CSV table of C-alpha atoms and ligand atoms in Angstrom, one decimal:
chain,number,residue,atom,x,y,z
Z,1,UNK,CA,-272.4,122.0,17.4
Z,2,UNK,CA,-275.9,122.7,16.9
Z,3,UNK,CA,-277.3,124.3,13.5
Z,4,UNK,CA,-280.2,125.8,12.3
Z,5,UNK,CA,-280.5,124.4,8.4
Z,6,UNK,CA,-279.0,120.5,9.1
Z,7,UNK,CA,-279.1,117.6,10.9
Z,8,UNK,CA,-275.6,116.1,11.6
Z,9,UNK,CA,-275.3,112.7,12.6
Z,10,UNK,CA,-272.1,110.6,13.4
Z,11,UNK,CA,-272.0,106.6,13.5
Z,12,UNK,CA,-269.7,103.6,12.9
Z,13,UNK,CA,-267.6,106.0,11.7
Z,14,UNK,CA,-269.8,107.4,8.9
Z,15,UNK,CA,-271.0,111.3,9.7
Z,16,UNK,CA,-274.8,111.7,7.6
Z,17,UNK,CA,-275.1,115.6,6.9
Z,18,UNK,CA,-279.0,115.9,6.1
Z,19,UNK,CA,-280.1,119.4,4.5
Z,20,UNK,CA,-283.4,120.2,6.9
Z,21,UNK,CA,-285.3,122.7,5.3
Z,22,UNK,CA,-288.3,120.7,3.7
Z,23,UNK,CA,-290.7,123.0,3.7
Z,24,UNK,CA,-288.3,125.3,1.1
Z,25,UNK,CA,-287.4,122.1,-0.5
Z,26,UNK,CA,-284.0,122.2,1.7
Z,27,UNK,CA,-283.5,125.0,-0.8
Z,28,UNK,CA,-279.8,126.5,0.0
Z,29,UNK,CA,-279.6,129.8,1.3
Z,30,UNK,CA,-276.9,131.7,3.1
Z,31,UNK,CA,-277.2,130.2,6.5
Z,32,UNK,CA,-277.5,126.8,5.5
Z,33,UNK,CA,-274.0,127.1,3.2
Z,34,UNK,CA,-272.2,128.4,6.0
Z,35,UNK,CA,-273.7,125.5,8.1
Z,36,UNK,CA,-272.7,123.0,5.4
Z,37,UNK,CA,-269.2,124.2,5.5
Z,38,UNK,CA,-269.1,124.3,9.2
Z,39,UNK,CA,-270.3,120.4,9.5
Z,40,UNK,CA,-268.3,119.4,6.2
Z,41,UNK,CA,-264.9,121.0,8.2
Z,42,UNK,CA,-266.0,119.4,11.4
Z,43,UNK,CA,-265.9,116.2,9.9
Z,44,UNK,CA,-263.2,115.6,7.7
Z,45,UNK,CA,-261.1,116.9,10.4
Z,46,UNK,CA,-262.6,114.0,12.7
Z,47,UNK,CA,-259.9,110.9,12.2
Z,48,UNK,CA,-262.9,108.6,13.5
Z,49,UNK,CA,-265.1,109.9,10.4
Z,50,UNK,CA,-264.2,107.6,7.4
Z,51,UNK,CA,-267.2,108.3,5.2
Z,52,UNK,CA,-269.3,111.6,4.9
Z,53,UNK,CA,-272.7,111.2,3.1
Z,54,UNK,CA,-275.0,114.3,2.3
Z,55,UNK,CA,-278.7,114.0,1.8
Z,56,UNK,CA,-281.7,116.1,2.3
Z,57,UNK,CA,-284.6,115.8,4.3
Z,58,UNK,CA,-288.1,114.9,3.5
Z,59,UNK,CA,-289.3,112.6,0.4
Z,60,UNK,CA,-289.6,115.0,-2.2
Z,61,UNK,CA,-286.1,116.7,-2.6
Z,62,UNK,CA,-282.2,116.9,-2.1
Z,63,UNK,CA,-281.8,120.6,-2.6
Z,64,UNK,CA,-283.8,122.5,-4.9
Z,65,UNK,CA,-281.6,124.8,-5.3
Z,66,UNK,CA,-280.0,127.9,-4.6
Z,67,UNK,CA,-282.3,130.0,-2.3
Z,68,UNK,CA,-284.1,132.5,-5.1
Z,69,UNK,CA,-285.5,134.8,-2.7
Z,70,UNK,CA,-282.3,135.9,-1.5
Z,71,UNK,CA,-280.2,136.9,-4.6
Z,72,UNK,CA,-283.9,138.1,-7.1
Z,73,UNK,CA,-282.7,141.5,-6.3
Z,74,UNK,CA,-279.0,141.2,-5.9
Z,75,UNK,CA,-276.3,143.4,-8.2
Z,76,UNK,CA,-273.7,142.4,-10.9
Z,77,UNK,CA,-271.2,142.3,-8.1
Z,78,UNK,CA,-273.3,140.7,-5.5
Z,79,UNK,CA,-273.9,138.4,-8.2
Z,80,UNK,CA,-270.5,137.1,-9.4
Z,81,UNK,CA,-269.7,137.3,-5.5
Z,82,UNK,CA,-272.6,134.8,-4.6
Z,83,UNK,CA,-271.0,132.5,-7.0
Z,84,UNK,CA,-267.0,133.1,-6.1
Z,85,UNK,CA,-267.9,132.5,-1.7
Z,86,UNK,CA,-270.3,129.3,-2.3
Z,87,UNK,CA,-267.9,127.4,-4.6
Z,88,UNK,CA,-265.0,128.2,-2.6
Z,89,UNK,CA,-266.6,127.5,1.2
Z,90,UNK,CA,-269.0,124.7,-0.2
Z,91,UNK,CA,-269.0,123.5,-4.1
Z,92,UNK,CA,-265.0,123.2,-4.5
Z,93,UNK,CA,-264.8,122.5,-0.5
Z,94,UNK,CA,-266.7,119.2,-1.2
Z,95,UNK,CA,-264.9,118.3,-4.1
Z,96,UNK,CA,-261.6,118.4,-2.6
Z,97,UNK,CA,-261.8,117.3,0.8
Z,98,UNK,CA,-259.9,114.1,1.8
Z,99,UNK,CA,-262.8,112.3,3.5
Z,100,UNK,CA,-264.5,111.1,0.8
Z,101,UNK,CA,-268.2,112.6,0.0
Z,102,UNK,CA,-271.7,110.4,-1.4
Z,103,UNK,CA,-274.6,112.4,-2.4
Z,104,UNK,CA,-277.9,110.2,-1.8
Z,105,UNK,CA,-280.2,112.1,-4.0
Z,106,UNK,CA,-283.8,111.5,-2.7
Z,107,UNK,CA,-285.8,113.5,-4.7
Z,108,UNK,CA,-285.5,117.3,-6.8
Z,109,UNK,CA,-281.6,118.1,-7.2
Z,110,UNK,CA,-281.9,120.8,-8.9
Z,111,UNK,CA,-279.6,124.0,-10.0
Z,112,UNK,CA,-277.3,124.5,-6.8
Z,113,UNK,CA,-279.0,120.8,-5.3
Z,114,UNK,CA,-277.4,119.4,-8.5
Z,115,UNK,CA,-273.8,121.4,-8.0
Z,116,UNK,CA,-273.8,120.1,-4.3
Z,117,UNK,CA,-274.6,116.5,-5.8
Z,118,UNK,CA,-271.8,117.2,-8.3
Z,119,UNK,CA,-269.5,118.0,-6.0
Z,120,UNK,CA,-269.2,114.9,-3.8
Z,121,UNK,CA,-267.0,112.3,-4.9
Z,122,UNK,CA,-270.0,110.4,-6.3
Z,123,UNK,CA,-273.9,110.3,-6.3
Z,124,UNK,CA,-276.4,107.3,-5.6
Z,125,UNK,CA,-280.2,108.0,-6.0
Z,126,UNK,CA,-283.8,106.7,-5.2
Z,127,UNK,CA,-285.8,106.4,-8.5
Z,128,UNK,CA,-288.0,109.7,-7.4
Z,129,UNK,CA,-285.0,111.7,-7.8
Z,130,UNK,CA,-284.6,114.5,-10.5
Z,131,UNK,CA,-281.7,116.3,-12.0
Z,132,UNK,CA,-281.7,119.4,-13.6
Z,133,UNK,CA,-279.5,122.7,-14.1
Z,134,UNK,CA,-282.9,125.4,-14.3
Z,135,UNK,CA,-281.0,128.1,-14.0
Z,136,UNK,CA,-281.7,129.3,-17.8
Z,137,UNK,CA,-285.3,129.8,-16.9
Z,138,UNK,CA,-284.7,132.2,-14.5
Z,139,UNK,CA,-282.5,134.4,-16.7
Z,140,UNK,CA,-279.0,133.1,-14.8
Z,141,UNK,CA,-276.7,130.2,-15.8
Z,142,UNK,CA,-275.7,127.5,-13.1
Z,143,UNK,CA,-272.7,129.4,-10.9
Z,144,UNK,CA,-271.8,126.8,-8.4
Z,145,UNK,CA,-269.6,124.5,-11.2
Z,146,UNK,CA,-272.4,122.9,-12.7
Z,147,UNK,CA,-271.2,124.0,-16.2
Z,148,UNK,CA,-268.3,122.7,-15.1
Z,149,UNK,CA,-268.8,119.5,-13.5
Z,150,UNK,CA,-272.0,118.2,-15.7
Z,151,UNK,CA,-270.0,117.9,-19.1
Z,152,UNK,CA,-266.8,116.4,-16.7
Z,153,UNK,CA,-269.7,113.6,-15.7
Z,154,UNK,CA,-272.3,113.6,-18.4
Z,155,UNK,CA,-270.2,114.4,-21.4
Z,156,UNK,CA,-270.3,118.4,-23.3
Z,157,UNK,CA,-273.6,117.8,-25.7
Z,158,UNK,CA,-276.1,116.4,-22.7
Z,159,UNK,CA,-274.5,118.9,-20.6
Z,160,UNK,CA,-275.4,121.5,-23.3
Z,161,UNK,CA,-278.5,120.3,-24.0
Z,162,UNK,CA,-280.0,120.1,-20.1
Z,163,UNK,CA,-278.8,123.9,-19.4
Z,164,UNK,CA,-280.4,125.1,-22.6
Z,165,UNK,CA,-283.2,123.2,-22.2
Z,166,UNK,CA,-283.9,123.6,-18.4
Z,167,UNK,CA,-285.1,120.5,-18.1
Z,168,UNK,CA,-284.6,117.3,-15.6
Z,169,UNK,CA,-283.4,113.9,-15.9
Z,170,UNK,CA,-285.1,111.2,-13.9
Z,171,UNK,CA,-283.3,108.6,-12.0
Z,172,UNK,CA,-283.1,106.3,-14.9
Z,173,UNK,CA,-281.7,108.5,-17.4
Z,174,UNK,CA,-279.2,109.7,-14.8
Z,175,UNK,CA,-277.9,106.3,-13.9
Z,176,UNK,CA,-277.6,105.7,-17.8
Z,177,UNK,CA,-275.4,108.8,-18.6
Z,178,UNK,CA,-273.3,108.1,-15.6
Z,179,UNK,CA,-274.7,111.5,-13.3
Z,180,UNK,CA,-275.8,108.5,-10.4
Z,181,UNK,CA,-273.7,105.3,-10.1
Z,182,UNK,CA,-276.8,103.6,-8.7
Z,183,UNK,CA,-280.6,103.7,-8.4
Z,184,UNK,CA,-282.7,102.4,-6.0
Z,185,UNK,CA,-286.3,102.6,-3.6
Z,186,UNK,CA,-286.5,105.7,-1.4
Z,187,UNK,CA,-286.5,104.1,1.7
Z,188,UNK,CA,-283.3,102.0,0.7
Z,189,UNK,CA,-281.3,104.7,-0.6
Z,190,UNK,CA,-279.6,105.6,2.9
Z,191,UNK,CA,-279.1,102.2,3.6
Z,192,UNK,CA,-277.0,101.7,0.0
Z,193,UNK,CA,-275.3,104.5,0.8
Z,194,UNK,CA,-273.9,103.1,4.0
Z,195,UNK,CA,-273.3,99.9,2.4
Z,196,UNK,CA,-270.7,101.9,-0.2
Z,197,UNK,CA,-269.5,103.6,2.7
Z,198,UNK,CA,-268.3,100.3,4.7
Z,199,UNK,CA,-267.1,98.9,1.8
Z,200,UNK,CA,-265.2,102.2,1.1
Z,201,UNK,CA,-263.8,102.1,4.9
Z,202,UNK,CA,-262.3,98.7,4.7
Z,203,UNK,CA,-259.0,100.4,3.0
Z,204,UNK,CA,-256.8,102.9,3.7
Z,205,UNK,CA,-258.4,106.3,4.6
Z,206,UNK,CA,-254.7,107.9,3.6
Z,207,UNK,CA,-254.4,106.2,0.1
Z,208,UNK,CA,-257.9,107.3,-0.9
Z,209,UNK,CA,-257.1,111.1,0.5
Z,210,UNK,CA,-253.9,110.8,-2.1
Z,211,UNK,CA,-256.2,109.0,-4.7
Z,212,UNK,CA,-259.1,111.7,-4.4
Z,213,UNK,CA,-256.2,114.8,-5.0
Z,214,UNK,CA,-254.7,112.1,-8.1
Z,215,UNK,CA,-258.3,111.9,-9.7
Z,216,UNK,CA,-259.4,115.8,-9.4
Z,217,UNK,CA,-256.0,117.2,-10.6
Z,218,UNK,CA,-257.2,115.5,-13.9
Z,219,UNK,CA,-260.1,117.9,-13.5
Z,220,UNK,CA,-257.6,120.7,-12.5
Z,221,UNK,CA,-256.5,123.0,-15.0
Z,222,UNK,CA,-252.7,123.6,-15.5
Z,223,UNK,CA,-252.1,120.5,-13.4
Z,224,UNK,CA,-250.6,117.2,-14.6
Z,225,UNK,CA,-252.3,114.7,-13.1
Z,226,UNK,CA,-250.0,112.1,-13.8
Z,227,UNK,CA,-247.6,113.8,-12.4
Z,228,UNK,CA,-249.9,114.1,-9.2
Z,229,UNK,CA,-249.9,110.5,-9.4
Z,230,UNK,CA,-246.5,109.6,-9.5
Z,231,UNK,CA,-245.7,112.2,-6.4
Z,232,UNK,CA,-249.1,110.8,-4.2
Z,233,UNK,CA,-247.9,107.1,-5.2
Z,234,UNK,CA,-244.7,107.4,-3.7
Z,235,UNK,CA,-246.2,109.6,-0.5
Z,236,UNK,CA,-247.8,106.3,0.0
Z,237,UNK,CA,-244.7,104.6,0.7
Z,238,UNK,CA,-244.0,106.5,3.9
Z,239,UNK,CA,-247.5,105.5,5.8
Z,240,UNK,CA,-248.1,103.1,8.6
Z,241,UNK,CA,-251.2,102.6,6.3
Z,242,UNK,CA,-248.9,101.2,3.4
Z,243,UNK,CA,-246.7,99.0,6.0
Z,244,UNK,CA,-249.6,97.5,7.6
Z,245,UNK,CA,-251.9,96.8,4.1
Z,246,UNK,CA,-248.7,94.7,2.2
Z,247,UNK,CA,-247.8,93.5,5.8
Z,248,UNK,CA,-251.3,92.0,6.2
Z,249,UNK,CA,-251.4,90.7,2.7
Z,250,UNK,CA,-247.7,88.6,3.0
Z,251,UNK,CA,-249.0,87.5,5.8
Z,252,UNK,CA,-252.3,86.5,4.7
Z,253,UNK,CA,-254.5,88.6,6.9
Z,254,UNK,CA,-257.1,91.6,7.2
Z,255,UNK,CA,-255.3,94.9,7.2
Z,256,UNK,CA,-256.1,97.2,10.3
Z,257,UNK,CA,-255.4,100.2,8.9
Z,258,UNK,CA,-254.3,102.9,11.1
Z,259,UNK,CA,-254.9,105.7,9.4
Z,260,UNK,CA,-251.8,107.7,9.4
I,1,COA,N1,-285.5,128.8,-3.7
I,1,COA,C1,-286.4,129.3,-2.8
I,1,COA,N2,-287.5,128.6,-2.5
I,1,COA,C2,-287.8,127.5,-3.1
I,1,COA,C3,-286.9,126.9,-4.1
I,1,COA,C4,-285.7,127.6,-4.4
I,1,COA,N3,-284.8,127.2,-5.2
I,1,COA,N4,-287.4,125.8,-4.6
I,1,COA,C5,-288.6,125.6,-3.9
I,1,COA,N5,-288.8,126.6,-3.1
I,1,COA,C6,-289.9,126.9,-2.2
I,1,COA,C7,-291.2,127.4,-2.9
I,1,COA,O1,-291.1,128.8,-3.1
I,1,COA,C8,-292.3,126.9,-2.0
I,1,COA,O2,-292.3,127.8,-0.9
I,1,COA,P1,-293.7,128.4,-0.3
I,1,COA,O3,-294.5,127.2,0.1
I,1,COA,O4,-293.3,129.3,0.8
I,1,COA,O5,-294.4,129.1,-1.5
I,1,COA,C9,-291.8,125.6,-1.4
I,1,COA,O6,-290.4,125.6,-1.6
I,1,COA,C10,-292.3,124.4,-2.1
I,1,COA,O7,-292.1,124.5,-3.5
I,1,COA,P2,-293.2,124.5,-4.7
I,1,COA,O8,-292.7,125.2,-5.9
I,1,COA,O9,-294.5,124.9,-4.1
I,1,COA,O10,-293.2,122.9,-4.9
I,1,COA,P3,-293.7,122.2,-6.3
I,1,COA,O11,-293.8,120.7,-5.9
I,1,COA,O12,-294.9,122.8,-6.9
I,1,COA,O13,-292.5,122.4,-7.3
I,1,COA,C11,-290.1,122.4,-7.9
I,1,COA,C12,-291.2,121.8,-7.0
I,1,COA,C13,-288.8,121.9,-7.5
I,1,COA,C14,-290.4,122.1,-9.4
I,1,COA,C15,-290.2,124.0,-7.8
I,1,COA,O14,-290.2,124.3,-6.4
I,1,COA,C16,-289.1,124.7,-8.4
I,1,COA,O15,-289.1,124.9,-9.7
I,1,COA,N6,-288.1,125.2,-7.6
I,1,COA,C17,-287.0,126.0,-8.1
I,1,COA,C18,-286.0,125.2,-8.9
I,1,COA,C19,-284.9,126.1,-9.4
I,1,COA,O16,-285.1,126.8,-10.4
I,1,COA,N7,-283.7,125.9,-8.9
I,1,COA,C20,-282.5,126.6,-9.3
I,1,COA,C21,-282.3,127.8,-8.5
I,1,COA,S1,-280.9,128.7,-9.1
């Protein structure tokens, strides 16, 4: 498939999904959502892609954010539905897919940059990277879950006090408040990330769909997420994955998981 807004590249069974709008600062507008959803469905639906990572193009930014020139004039309605179509076909997508989703932050994530960074299943950044929710300094509040997923990472009073303040976290600060799991040089950030990602491929692709539903139904309200547990536990008990990973270790050998 060819798109207009990314770059989508497959290998050893990790599928790279780079944001390519630098000279907008890979800002995202409607096209480029729809595209993101497009590659994001492509491949988690690709058995052979074990590992999607997201990054953006150019060395000065991940996303920075949502495309402003497209909604300065839009109405309350247009508004609220801005917000309601890009969580469900891209924010709330990533966060629940069953492939499991790095951000490598590169540079400026910022408002809906940060909320795509929020959504994958965990973030690594380059020390030029900065995090912010600015959306209070344009007269709007963050719409794609970021008042939602920042206090869920960061904790409520940081959370509060970035929105309110507008202001960005640096690499550093975001590695010590949890936002990044790691921090590292620019030109090594795509490198730790695929380093993760074979580590995170050595196991069973099945049980880390079942653990990725277990862990966001702690997020999901109304949802018992221990119950979720106990029902994706014993799912697990039915795969050729689970046969062939306590097969292999009685027998003292590297599981081949098959994936199913
Ligand atoms: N939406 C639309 N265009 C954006 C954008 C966004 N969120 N962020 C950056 N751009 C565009 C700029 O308009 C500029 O385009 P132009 O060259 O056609 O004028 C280009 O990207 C480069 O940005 P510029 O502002 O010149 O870069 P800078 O280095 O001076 O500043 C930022 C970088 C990130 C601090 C600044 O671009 C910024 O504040 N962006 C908006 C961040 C924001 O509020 N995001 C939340 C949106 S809800």
């Amino acid at each position: 498939m060819s798109y207009e807004n990314i770059l989508v590249h497959t290998e050893n069974g990790i599928g790279t999904i780079t944001i390519n709008r630098p000279k907008k600062l890979n800002a995202l507008n409607k096209v480029t959502i729809q595209e993101l959803h497009n590659a994001f469905t492509t491949l988690n639906n690709d058995p052979s892609t074990k590992v999607i990572i997201i990054t953006g193009s150019g060395e000065k930014a991940f996303v920075a954010g949502a495309d402003i020139s497209e909604f300065a004039n839009f109405s309350v309605e247009q508004g609220a539905e801005l917000a309601r179509n890009g969580q469900e076909i891209l924010f709330d997508y990533v966060a629940n897919l069953s492939t499991p989703v790095i951000a490598a932050v590169n540079g400026f994530a910022l408002g809906g940059g940060l909320e795509l960074a929020m959504a994958a299943h965990f973030r690594i950044a380059s020390h030029t990277a900065k995090m912010g929710l600015p959306e209070v300094s344009l007269g709007v509040i963050p719409g794609y879950g970021g008042t939602q997923r920042l206090p869920q990472l960061i904790g409520k009073g940081k959370a509060m006090e970035l929105i309110m303040t507008a202001g960005m976290m640096d690499a550093q600060e975001a590695l010590a408040c949890g936002l990044v799991n790691h921090v590292t040089a620019p030109e090594e950030l795509l490198d730790l990330a695929k380093k993760i990602a074979s580590k995170i491929m050595r196991n069973s692709s099945v049980a880390i769909a079942h653990a990725i539903k277990a862990v966001n139904d702690n997020y999901t309200d109304g949802v018992n997420g221990y119950e979720t547990e106990i029902t994706q536990f014993g799912v697990c008990f039915g795969t050729e994955d689970f046969k062939e990973g306590t097969t292999a270790f009685l027998e003292k050998r590297k599981a081949n998981f098959p994936g199913k």
